[in-house]
Amino acid sequence: EIVLTQSPGTLSLSPGERATLSCRASQSVTNNYLAWYQQKPGQAPRLLIYGASSRATGIPDRFSGSGSGTDFTLTISRLEPEDFAVYYCQQYGSSPYIFGQGTKLEIK
Amino acid sequence: EVQLVESGGGLVKPGGSLRLSCAVSGFIFSSYTINWVRQAPGKGLEWVSSISSGSSYIYYADSVKGRFTISRDNARNSLVLQMNSLRAEDTAVYFCARAFRGFDSWGQGTLVTVSS
């Protein structure tokens, strides 16, 4: 079973800054089927990135994903106030479809 | 518009049972794998179960295997999660989510509380 480790646990930044979130897998993710989600309090998660680097429908281009194999990164180029939330990575290449433990992006 | 709506949550005693439903609209239900994902209060996301479009492939997390059963009725556009032998650690918001390039569409969730 793949384990996904996200870092950092909490990231404190200001609007306009660049955010870099990491997701490391304990073994290679099948076909790079790695997704990123954003979740705000009281809401369902929202898909941001699939296939490690493809933006989901309607996602602004300030969000980008990169990486392959075991190391993946979500980058938010310039933070907007609405971007402060919790971010999860997930591998969906093979069951169990594990999520990382999350990175909380908070306003500095 | 793609919509998924969960129902059936509530308060149940340890050892009890609960049946969650997920009603969908806005897409061809029979063409998609659907998943259940849960989130304990203040915690992260945990994938629970998955059922393929024709019910041929069914998977469970180890934490629920043997206690939960996922099923679907494509004629009625509905998905069910039957939860038996519930434990306190099953307390969570349960989401159903469509699998398409990741989990691209989610319901708003239904809260299950297991407590005496």
Short mmCIF file of N, CA and C in Angstrom, two decimals, chain B residues 39-76:
data_model
loop_
_atom_site.label_atom_id
_atom_site.label_comp_id
_atom_site.label_asym_id
_atom_site.label_seq_id
_atom_site.Cartn_x
_atom_site.Cartn_y
_atom_site.Cartn_z
N GLN B 39 -14.36 11.72 6.42
CA GLN B 39 -13.50 12.68 7.12
C GLN B 39 -13.96 12.78 8.56
N ALA B 40 -13.17 12.25 9.46
CA ALA B 40 -13.47 12.35 10.89
C ALA B 40 -13.34 13.81 11.32
N PRO B 41 -14.02 14.20 12.38
CA PRO B 41 -13.99 15.61 12.81
C PRO B 41 -12.58 16.11 13.02
N GLY B 42 -12.22 17.19 12.32
CA GLY B 42 -10.91 17.80 12.47
C GLY B 42 -9.76 17.02 11.85
N LYS B 43 -10.07 15.97 11.10
CA LYS B 43 -9.03 15.12 10.53
C LYS B 43 -9.00 15.21 9.00
N GLY B 44 -8.13 14.43 8.40
CA GLY B 44 -7.98 14.43 6.95
C GLY B 44 -8.96 13.51 6.25
N LEU B 45 -8.77 13.39 4.95
CA LEU B 45 -9.63 12.57 4.11
C LEU B 45 -9.18 11.11 4.14
N GLU B 46 -10.14 10.22 4.19
CA GLU B 46 -9.86 8.79 4.16
C GLU B 46 -10.75 8.14 3.11
N TRP B 47 -10.15 7.55 2.10
CA TRP B 47 -10.92 6.78 1.12
C TRP B 47 -11.49 5.54 1.80
N VAL B 48 -12.76 5.24 1.50
CA VAL B 48 -13.46 4.14 2.16
C VAL B 48 -13.74 2.97 1.20
N SER B 49 -14.32 3.28 0.04
CA SER B 49 -14.76 2.21 -0.84
C SER B 49 -14.98 2.73 -2.24
N SER B 50 -14.94 1.81 -3.20
CA SER B 50 -15.10 2.15 -4.60
C SER B 50 -15.90 1.06 -5.30
N ILE B 51 -16.74 1.46 -6.24
CA ILE B 51 -17.50 0.49 -7.04
C ILE B 51 -17.46 0.93 -8.50
N SER B 52 -17.09 0.04 -9.37
CA SER B 52 -16.98 0.37 -10.79
C SER B 52 -18.36 0.53 -11.42
N SER B 53 -18.36 0.98 -12.64
CA SER B 53 -19.61 1.33 -13.31
C SER B 53 -20.61 0.18 -13.35
N GLY B 54 -20.12 -1.01 -13.62
CA GLY B 54 -21.00 -2.18 -13.71
C GLY B 54 -20.95 -3.08 -12.50
N SER B 55 -20.36 -2.57 -11.42
CA SER B 55 -20.24 -3.30 -10.15
C SER B 55 -19.28 -4.48 -10.20
N SER B 56 -18.48 -4.57 -11.27
CA SER B 56 -17.55 -5.69 -11.38
C SER B 56 -16.36 -5.56 -10.43
N TYR B 57 -15.96 -4.33 -10.17
CA TYR B 57 -14.79 -4.10 -9.32
C TYR B 57 -15.22 -3.32 -8.09
N ILE B 58 -15.02 -3.93 -6.97
CA ILE B 58 -15.39 -3.33 -5.68
C ILE B 58 -14.18 -3.41 -4.76
N TYR B 59 -13.87 -2.30 -4.13
CA TYR B 59 -12.71 -2.25 -3.23
C TYR B 59 -13.11 -1.58 -1.93
N TYR B 60 -12.41 -1.96 -0.87
CA TYR B 60 -12.63 -1.37 0.45
C TYR B 60 -11.31 -1.05 1.12
N ALA B 61 -11.32 -0.02 1.95
CA ALA B 61 -10.20 0.22 2.84
C ALA B 61 -10.16 -0.89 3.88
N ASP B 62 -8.97 -1.22 4.34
CA ASP B 62 -8.83 -2.27 5.35
C ASP B 62 -9.66 -1.96 6.60
N SER B 63 -9.78 -0.69 6.91
CA SER B 63 -10.46 -0.26 8.14
C SER B 63 -11.96 -0.59 8.13
N VAL B 64 -12.53 -0.85 6.95
CA VAL B 64 -13.97 -1.12 6.89
C VAL B 64 -14.29 -2.46 6.26
N LYS B 65 -13.28 -3.14 5.77
CA LYS B 65 -13.50 -4.41 5.08
C LYS B 65 -14.19 -5.42 6.01
N GLY B 66 -15.21 -6.08 5.48
CA GLY B 66 -15.98 -7.05 6.27
C GLY B 66 -17.11 -6.42 7.06
N ARG B 67 -17.15 -5.11 7.16
CA ARG B 67 -18.22 -4.43 7.91
C ARG B 67 -19.10 -3.58 7.01
N PHE B 68 -18.50 -2.99 5.96
CA PHE B 68 -19.22 -2.11 5.04
C PHE B 68 -19.43 -2.83 3.72
N THR B 69 -20.54 -2.53 3.06
CA THR B 69 -20.83 -3.07 1.74
C THR B 69 -21.32 -1.96 0.83
N ILE B 70 -20.66 -1.83 -0.31
CA ILE B 70 -21.05 -0.82 -1.29
C ILE B 70 -21.84 -1.51 -2.40
N SER B 71 -22.86 -0.83 -2.90
CA SER B 71 -23.65 -1.38 -4.00
C SER B 71 -24.25 -0.22 -4.79
N ARG B 72 -24.72 -0.53 -5.97
CA ARG B 72 -25.32 0.51 -6.81
C ARG B 72 -26.47 -0.08 -7.62
N ASP B 73 -27.38 0.80 -7.98
CA ASP B 73 -28.50 0.45 -8.86
C ASP B 73 -28.47 1.45 -10.01
N ASN B 74 -27.93 1.03 -11.14
CA ASN B 74 -27.80 1.95 -12.26
C ASN B 74 -29.15 2.38 -12.83
N ALA B 75 -30.15 1.54 -12.68
CA ALA B 75 -31.48 1.90 -13.19
C ALA B 75 -32.08 3.04 -12.39
N ARG B 76 -31.67 3.17 -11.14
CA ARG B 76 -32.23 4.20 -10.26
C ARG B 76 -31.23 5.30 -9.94
#
